[in-house]
Coordinates of C-alpha atoms in Angstrom, one line a residue:
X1152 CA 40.7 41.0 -47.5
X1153 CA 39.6 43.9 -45.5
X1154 CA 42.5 44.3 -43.0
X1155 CA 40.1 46.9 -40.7
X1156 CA 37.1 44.6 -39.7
X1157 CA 38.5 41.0 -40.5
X1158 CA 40.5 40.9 -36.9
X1159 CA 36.9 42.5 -35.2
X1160 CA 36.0 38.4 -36.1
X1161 CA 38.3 36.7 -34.8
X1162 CA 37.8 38.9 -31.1
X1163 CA 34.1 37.8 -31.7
X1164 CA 35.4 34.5 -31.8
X1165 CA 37.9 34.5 -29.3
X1166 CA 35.2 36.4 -26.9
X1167 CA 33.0 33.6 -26.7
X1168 CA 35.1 30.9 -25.4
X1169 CA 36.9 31.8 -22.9
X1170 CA 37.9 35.0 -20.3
X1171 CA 41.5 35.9 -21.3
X1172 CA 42.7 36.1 -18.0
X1173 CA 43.0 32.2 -17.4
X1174 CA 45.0 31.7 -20.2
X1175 CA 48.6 32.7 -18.1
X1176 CA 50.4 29.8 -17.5
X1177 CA 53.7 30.0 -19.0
X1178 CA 55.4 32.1 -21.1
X1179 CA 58.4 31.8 -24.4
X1180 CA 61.8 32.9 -22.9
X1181 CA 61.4 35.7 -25.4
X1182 CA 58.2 37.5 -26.9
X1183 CA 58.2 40.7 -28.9
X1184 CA 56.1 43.4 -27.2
X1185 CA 53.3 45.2 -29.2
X1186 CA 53.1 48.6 -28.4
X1187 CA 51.0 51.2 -30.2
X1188 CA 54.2 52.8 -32.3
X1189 CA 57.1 50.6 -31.7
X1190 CA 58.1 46.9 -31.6
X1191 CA 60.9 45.5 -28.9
X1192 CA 62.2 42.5 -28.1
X1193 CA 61.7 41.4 -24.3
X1194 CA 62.8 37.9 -22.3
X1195 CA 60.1 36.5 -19.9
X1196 CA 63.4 36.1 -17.4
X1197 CA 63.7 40.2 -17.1
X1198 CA 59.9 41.2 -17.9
X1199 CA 56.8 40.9 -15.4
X1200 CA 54.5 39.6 -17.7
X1201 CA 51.0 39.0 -16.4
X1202 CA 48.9 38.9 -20.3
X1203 CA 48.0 36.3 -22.9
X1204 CA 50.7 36.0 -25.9
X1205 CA 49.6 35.3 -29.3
X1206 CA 52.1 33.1 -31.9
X1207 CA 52.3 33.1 -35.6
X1208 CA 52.7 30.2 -38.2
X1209 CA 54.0 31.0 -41.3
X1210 CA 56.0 29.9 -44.3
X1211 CA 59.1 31.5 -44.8
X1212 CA 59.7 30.5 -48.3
X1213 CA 63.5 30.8 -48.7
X1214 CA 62.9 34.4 -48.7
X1215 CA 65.6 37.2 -47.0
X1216 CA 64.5 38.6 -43.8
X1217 CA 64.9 40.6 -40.7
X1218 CA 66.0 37.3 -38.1
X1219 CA 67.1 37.3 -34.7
X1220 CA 70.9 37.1 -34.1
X1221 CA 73.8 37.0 -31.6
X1222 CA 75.0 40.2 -33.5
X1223 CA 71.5 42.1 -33.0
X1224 CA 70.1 40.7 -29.9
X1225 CA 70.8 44.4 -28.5
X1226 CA 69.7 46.1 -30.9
X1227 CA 66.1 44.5 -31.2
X1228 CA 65.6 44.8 -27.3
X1229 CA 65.6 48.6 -27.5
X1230 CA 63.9 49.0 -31.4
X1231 CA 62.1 46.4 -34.0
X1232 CA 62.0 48.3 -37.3
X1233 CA 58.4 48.1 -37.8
X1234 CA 59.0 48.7 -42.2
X1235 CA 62.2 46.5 -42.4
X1236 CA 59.8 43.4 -41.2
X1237 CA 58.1 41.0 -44.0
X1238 CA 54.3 41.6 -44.7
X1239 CA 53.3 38.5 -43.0
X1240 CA 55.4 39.6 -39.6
X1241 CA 53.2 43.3 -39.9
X1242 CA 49.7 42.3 -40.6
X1243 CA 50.3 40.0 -37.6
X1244 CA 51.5 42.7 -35.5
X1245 CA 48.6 44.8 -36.5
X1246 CA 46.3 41.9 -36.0
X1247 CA 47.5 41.9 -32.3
X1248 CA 47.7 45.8 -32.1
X1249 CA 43.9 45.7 -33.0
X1250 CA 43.0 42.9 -30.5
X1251 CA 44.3 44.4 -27.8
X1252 CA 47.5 41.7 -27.4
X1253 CA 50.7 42.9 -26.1
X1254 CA 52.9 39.9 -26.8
X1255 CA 53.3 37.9 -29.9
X1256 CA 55.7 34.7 -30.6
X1257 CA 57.3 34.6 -34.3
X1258 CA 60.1 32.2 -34.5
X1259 CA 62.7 34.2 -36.4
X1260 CA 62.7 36.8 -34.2
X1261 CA 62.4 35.3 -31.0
X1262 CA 64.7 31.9 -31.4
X1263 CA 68.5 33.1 -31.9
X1264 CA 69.1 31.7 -35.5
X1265 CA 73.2 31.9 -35.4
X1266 CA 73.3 30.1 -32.1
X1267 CA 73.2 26.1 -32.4
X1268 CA 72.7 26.3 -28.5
X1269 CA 69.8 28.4 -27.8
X1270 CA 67.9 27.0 -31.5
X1271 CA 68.1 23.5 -30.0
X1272 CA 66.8 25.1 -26.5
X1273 CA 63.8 26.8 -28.1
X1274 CA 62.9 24.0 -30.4
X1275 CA 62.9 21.7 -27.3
X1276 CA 60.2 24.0 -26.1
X1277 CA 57.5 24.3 -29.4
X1278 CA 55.4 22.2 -27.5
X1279 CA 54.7 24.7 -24.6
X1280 CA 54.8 27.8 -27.5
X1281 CA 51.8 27.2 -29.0
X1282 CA 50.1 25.0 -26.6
X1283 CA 50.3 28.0 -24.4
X1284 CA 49.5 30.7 -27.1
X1285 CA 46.0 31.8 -26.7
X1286 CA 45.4 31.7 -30.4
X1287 CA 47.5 31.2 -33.1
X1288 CA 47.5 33.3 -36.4
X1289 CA 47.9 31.2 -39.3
X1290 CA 49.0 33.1 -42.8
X1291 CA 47.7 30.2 -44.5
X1292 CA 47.3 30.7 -47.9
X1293 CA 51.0 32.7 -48.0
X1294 CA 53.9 30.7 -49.6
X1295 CA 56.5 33.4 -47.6
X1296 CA 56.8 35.7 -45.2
X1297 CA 56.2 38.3 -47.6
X1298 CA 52.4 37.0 -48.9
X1299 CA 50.7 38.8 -45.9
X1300 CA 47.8 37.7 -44.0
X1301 CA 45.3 39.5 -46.5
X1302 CA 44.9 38.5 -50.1
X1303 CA 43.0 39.9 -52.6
X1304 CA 39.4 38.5 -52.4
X1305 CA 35.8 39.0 -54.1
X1306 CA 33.8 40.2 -50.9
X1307 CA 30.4 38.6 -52.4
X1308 CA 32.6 35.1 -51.8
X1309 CA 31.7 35.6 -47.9
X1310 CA 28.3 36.5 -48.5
X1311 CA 26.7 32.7 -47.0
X1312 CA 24.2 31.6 -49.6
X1313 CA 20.7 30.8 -47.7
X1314 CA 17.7 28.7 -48.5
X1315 CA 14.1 28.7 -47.5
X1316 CA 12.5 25.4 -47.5
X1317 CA 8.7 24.6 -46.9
X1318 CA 7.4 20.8 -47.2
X1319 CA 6.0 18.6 -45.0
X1320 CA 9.1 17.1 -44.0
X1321 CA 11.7 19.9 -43.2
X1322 CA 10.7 23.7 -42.9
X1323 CA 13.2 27.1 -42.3
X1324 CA 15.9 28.7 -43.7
X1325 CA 19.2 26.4 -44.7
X1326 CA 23.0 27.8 -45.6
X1327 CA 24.5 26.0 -48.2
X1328 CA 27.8 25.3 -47.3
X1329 CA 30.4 23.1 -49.8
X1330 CA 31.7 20.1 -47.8
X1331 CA 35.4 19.8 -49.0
X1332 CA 35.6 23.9 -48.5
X1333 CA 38.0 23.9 -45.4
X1334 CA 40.1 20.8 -47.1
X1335 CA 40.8 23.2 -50.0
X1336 CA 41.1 26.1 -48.1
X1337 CA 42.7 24.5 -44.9
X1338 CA 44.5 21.3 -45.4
X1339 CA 45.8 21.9 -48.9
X1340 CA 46.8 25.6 -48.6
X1341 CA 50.5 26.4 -48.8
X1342 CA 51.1 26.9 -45.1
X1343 CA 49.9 23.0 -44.1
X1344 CA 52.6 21.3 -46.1
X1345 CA 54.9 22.8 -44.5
X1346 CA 56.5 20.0 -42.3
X1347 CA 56.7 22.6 -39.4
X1348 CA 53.7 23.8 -38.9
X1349 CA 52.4 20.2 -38.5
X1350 CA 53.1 20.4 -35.0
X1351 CA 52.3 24.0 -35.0
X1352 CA 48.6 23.0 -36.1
X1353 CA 48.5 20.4 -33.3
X1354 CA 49.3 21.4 -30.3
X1355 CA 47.3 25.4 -31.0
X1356 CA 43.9 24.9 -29.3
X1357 CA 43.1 28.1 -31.4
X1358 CA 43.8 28.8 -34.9
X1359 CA 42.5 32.0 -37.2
X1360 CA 43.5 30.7 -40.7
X1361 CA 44.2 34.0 -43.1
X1362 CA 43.1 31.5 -46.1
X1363 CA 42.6 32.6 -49.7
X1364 CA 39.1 34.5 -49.3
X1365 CA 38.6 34.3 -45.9
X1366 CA 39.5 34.1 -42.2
X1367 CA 38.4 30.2 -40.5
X1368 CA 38.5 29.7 -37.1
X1369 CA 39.4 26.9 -35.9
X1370 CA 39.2 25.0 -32.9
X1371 CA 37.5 22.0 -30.6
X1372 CA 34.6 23.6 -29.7
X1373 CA 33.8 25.9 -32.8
X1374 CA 34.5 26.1 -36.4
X1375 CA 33.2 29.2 -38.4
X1376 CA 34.5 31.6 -40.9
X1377 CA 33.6 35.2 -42.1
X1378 CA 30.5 33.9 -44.2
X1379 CA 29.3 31.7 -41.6
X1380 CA 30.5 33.3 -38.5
X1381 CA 28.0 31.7 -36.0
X1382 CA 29.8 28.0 -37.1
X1383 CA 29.0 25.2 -38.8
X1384 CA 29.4 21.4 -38.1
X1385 CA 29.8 20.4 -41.8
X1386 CA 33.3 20.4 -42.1
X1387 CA 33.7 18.1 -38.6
X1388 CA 31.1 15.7 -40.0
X1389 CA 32.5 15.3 -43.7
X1390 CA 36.1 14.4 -41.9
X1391 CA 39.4 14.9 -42.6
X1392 CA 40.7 13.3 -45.7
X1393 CA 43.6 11.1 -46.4
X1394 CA 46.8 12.5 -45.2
X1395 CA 44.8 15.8 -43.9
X1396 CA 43.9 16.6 -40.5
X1397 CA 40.4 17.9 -41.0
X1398 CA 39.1 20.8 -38.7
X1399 CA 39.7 20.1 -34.7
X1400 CA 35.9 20.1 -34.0
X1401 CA 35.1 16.7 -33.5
X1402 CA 38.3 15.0 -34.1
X1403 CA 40.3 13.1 -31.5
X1404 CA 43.7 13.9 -32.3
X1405 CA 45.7 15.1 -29.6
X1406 CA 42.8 14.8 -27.5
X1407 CA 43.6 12.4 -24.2
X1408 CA 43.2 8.8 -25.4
X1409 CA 41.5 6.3 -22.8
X1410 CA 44.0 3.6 -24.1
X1411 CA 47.6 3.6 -25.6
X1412 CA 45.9 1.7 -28.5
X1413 CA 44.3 5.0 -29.4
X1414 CA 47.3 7.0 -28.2
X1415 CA 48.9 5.2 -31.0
X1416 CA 46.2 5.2 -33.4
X1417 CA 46.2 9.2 -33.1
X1418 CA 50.2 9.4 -33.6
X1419 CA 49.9 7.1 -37.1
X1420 CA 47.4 9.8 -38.4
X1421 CA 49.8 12.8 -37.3
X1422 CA 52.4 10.8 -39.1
X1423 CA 50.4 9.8 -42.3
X1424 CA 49.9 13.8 -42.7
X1425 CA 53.6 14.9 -41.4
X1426 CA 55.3 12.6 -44.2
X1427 CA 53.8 13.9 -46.6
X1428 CA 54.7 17.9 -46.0
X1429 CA 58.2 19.9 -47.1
X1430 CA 61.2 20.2 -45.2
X1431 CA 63.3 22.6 -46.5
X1432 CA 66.1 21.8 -43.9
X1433 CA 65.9 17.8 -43.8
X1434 CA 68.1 17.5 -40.2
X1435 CA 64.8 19.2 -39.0
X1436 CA 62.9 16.2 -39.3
X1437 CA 62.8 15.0 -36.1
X1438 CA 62.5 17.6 -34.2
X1439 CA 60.3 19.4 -36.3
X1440 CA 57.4 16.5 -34.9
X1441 CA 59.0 16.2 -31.5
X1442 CA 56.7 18.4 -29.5
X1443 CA 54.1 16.3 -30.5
X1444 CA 56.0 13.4 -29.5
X1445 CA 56.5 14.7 -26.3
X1446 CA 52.7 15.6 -25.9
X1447 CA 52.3 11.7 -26.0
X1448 CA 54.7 10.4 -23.9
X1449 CA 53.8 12.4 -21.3
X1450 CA 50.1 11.8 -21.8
X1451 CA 50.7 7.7 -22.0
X1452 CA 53.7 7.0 -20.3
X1453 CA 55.0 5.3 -23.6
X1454 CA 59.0 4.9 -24.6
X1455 CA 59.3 7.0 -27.6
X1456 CA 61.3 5.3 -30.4
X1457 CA 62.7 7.7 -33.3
X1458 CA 59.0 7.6 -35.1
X1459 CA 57.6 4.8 -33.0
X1460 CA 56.3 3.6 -29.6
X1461 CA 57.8 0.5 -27.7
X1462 CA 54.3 -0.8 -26.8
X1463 CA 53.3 -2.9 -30.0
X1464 CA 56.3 -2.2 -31.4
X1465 CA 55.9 -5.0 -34.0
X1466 CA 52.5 -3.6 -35.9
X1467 CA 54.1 -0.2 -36.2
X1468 CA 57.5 -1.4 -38.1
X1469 CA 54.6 -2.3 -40.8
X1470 CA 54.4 1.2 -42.3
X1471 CA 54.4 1.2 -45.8
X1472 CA 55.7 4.0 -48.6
X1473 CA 53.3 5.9 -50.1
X1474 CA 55.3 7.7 -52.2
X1475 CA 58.9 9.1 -52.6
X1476 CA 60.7 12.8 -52.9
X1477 CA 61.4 13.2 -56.5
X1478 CA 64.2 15.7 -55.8
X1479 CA 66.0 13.6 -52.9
X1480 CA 67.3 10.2 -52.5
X1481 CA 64.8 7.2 -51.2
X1482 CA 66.5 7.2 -48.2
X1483 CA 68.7 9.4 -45.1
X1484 CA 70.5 8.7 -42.1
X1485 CA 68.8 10.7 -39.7
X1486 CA 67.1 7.5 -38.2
X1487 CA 67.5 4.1 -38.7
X1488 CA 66.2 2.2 -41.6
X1489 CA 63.2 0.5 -39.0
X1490 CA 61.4 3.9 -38.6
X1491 CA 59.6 5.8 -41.3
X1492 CA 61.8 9.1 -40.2
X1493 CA 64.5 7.2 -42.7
X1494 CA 62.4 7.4 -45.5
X1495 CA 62.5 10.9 -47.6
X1496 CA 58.8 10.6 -48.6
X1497 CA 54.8 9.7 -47.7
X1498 CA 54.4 6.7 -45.4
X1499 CA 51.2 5.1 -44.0
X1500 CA 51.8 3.6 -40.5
X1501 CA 49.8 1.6 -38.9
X1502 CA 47.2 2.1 -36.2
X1503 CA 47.0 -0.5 -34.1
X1504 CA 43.3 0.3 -33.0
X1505 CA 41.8 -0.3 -36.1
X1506 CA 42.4 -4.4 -35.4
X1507 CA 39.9 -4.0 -32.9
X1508 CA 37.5 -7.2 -33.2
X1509 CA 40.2 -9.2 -34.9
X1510 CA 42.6 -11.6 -33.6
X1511 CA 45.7 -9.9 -33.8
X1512 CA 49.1 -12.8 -33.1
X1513 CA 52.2 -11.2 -32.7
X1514 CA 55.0 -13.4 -34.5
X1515 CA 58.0 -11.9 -33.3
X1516 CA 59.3 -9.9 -30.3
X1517 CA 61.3 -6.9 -29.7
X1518 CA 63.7 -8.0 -27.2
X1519 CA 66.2 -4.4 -27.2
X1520 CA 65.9 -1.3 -29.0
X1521 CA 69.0 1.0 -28.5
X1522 CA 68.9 4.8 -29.8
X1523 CA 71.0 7.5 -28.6
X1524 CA 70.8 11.0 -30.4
X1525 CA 73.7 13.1 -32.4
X1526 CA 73.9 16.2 -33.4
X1527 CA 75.4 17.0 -37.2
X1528 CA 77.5 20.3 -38.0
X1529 CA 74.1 22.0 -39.9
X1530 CA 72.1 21.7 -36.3
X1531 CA 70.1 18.7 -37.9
X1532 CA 69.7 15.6 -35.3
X1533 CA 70.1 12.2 -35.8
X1534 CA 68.8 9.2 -33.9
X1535 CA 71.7 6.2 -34.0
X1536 CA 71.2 2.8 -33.1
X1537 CA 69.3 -0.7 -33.5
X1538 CA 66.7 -2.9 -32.5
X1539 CA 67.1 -6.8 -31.8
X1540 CA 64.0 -9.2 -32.3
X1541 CA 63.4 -12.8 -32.3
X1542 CA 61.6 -13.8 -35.6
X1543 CA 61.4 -15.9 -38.6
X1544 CA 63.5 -15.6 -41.3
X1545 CA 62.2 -17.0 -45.3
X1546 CA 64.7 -16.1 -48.0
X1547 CA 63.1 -14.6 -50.7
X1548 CA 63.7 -12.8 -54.2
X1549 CA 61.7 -9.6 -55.3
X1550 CA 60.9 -9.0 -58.7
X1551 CA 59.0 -6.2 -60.9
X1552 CA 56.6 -6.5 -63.1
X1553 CA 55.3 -3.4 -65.2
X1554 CA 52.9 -2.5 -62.3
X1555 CA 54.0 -3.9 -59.1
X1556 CA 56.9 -6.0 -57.2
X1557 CA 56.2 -9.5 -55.8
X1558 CA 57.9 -12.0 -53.7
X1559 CA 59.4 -15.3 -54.7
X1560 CA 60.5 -18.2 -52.3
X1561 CA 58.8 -20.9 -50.4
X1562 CA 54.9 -20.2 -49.9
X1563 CA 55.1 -16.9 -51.7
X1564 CA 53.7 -18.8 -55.2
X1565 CA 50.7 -19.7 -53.1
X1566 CA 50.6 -16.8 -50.7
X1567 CA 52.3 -13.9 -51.6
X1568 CA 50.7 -10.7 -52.6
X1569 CA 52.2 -7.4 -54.1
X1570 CA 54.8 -6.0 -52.1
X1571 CA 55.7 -2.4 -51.3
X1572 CA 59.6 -1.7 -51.5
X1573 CA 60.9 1.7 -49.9
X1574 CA 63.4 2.2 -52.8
X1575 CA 63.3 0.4 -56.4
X1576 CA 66.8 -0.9 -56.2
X1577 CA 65.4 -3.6 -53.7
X1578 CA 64.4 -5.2 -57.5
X1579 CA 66.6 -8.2 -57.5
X1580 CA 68.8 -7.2 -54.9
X1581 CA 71.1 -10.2 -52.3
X1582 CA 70.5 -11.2 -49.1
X1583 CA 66.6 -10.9 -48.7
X1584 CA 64.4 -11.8 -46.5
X1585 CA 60.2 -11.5 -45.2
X1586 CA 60.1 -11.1 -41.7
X1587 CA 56.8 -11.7 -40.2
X1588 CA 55.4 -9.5 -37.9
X1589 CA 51.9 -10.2 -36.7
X1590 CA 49.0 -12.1 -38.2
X1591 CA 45.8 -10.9 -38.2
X1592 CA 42.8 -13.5 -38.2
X1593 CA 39.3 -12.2 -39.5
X1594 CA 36.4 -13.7 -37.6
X1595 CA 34.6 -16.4 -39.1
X1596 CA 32.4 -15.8 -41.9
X1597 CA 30.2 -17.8 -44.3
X1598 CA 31.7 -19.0 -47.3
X1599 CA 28.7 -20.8 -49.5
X1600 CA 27.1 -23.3 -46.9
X1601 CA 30.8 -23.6 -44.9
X1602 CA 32.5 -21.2 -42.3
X1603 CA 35.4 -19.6 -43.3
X1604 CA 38.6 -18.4 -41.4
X1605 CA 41.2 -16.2 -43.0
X1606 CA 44.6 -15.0 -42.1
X1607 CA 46.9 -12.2 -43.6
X1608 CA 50.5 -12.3 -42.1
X1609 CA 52.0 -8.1 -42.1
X1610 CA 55.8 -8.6 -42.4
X1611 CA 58.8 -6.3 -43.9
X1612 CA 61.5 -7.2 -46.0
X1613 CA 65.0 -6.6 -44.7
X1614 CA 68.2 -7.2 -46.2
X1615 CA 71.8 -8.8 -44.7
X1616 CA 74.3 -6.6 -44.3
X1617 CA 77.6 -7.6 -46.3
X1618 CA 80.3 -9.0 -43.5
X1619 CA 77.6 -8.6 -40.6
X1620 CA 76.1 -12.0 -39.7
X1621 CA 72.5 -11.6 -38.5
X1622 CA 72.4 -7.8 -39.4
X1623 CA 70.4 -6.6 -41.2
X1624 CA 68.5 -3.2 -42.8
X1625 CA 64.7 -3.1 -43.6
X1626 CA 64.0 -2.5 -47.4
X1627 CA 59.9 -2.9 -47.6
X1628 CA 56.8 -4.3 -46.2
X1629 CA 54.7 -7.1 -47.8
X1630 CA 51.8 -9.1 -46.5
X1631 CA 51.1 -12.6 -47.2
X1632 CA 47.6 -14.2 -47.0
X1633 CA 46.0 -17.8 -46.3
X1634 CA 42.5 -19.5 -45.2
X1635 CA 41.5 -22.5 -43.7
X1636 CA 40.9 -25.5 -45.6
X1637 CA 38.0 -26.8 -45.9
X1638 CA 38.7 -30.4 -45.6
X1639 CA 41.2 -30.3 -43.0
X1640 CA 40.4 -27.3 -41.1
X1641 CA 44.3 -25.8 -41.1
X1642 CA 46.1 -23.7 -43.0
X1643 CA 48.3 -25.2 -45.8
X1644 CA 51.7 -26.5 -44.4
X1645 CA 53.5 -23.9 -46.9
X1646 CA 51.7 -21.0 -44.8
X1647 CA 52.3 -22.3 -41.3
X1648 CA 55.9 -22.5 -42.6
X1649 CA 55.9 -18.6 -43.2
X1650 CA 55.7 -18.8 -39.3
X1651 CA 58.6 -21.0 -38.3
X1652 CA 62.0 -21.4 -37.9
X1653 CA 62.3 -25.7 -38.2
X1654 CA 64.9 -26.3 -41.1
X1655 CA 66.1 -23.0 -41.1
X1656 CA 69.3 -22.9 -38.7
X1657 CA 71.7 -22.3 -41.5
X1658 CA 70.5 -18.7 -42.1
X1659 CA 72.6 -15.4 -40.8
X1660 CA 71.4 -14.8 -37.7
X1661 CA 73.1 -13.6 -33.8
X1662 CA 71.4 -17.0 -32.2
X1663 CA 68.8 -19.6 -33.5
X1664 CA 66.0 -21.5 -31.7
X1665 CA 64.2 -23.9 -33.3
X1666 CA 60.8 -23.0 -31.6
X1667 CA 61.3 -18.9 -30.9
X1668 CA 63.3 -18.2 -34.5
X1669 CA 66.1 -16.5 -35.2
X1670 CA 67.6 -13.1 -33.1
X1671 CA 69.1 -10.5 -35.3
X1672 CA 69.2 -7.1 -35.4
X1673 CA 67.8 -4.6 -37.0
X1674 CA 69.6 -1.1 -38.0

């Protein structure tokens, strides 16, 4: 890429959406000032500073490089050796140098990284970083800090191929433009699954992706790129694919939701796409998505969870794997086994606004969640702790088959479908049980010359923990489905059993009620 005139497009850009002088309202606790021959370290706390910053995302790729410590604080506040910095940290710089910015965010050299104290402090604070950063610079396409932000490129690839068209129905010149362009380039580059840079994506209202062949601009009101530097819509309209985000021009994410429904449904995309990025460090998990989490709580007024939200608590604990890390265990202990944030791998949680025109029946409640937060000697966090909830308990079995597991027990002959486990040892394991959740009725539809109502009950499979009574750890989801009969106009007794606790006071539990179920709790 041409490092002279590629910058000139992002100021183009940049120029015609806002006048940079708003854009002051907070600043890092440290930025590294950009003068014409020299680098420095400054803290907003000691420096008057009255300009825009700019932050960087990157991937530092297990490579060596020049960091912030407690042993050189000193030394980079008079001097930052320009050469001794990785290629992605100096085309950033120059980037900045030939936009005019004085100030630019870059986390290794502005977060202390041999201080517990101040990393915890500064992570705390993402949120504000780069939703106060006037525009991010992404080196997308970079595995490490030493790719750069320019790669090698054929310059007739940003030459926008046009078309003149002349019939009766449509007339003037067309672009052609591939739909699944910014996926590739974008949403599957090696930046974006990066588990970091998730939030880092987020929260920037601005983004100048340094992709393979060209820069993209991204951001709510315009998304262009070198060959198409006036914008398109194409990429907003094809929409973001599964476990991508898509470009920020026209989506709703992180945009503020009318109802906590949506406030929800936005946070179960985020973490669709988040579970299925890298951590290289995996105590970072949590806080690596926690200044979106903030974003929403603050927005909706919701109690955050460790991965979930206390309104409709009961749809969300139906996330299901989508698939496992190969090179880690199926599980951790940085949250409890309830929340997805337990799971080393790609989950799908669910978004409560997409029952909208269903009747949705919750058939259990949360009555205490409990969480309080530990630190670990590698700086990772931890969320410790438990839910309670009155349900129905039905012992069941799970067994494999060459393609899929399935429940057996009472019901599950007639009703049970294929079950998702989050780790395979579930396979004919003790002690298990289907919890269900919520049941979701479809409207009424026409089934040959009769109506027809349906019901699928979303529960999770948990498992009793040995010398705990009514304790117990979730293992998997599963769903279970039913319909009216025709001659009756019920559901068959063996489903509305599914849904009750009558006969079933000898199973572990805290306290049992014939009518509300069973209380246990969950860890």
């Amino acid at each position: 890429m041409d490092r002279n005139t590629q910058p000139y497009e992002v100021k183009y850009w940049l120029n015609g959406e806002l006048e940079l002088s708003e854009r002051i309202a907070w600043v890092p606790t440290r930025l590294i000032q950009v003068e014409q021959d020299s680098l420095r370290l400054v803290e907003s706390s000691k420096t008057t500073i009255s300009e825009p910053f700019v932050s960087l995302s990157h991937c530092w790729g297990g490579a060596e490089i020049l960091k912030l410590t407690t042993k050189n604080i000193h030394v980079l506040k008079g001097d930052i050796p320009f050469l001794q910095l990785p290629r992605t940290f100096q085309d950033a710089i120059q980037v900045a140098r030939t936009l005019g910015f004085r100030y630019i965010w870059i986390d290794s050299l502005c977060i202390i990284q041999d201080s517990d104290q101040d990393w915890h402090r500064e992570a705390s604070t993402m949120l504000k970083v780069y939703k106060h950063a006037l525009f991010n610079i992404a080196a997308t396409a970079s595995t490490n800090s030493f790719g750069g932000l320019f790669q090698e490129r054929n310059p007739h690839l940003v030459q926008s191929e046009a078309l003149d068209v002349d019939t009766e129905a449509i007339k003037g010149r067309f672009h052609l433009v591939d739909q699944g362009y910014f996926t590739q380039e974008v949403d599957k580059a090696p930046l974006n699954l990066r588990s970091w840079v998730t939030q880092e994506r987020m929260l920037s209202p601005r983004i100048a992706h340094f992709a393979s062949e060209q820069v993209i601009w991204d951001c709510a009101e315009l998304t262009a790129c070198e060959s198409l530097p006036h914008g398109t819509t194409t990429w907003s309209g094809y929409g973001a694919r599964p476990m991508t985000f898509g470009c920020k021009q026209g989506s709703s994410l992180l945009s503020p939701s009318k109802t906590v429904d949506e406030g929800i449904g936005q946070w179960g995309t985020i973490v669709n796409t988040y579970s299925a990025c890298r951590l290289t460090v995996l105590g970072d998990k949590l806080i690596a998505i926690s200044g979106v989490a903030n974003h929403l709580r603050d927005e909706l007024k919701m109690e955050y969870c460790v991965g979930l939200w206390r309104p409709k608590m009961e749809i969300q604990l139906a996330w299901v794997v989508q698939s496992l890390q190969a090179d880690r265990p199926p599980r951790n202990d940085l949250a409890p086994t309830w929340s997805w944030a337990s799971l080393n791998g790609a989950v799908h949680l669910q978004q409560v606004n997409i029952y909208e025109g269903y009747d949705v029946i919750s058939l259990c409640s949360i009555t205490e969640v409990s969480l309080y937060q530990q630190i670990d000697q590698n700086r990772g966090e931890k969320a410790v702790g438990y839910l309670r909830m009155r349900c129905f308990l039905n012992p069941i079995t799970v067994e494999r088959d060459a393609t899929s597991y399935r429940l057996r027990g009472k019901g599950m002959a007639e009703h049970g479908r294929a079950a998702n486990i989050d780790s395979p040892d579930v396979a004919g394991a003790d002690q298990l049980f289907f919890i269900p959740l919520f049941d979701v009725q479809s409207p009424m539809s026409l089934d040959g010359p009769k109506w027809h109502v349906s019901s699928e009950i979303r529960g999770i499979i948990v498992q009793g923990v040995i010398g705990r009574p009514g304790v117990f750890t979730r293992c998997g989801h599963a769903l279970v489905s039913g319909a009216v009969r025709t001659d009756t106009g019920k559901f068959e007794e063996s489903y509305d059993a599914l849904k009750s606790a009558k006969e079933k006071a000898d199973l572990p539990c805290e306290d049992y009620d014939a009518n509300s179920g069973h209380l246990i709790r969950l860890i």
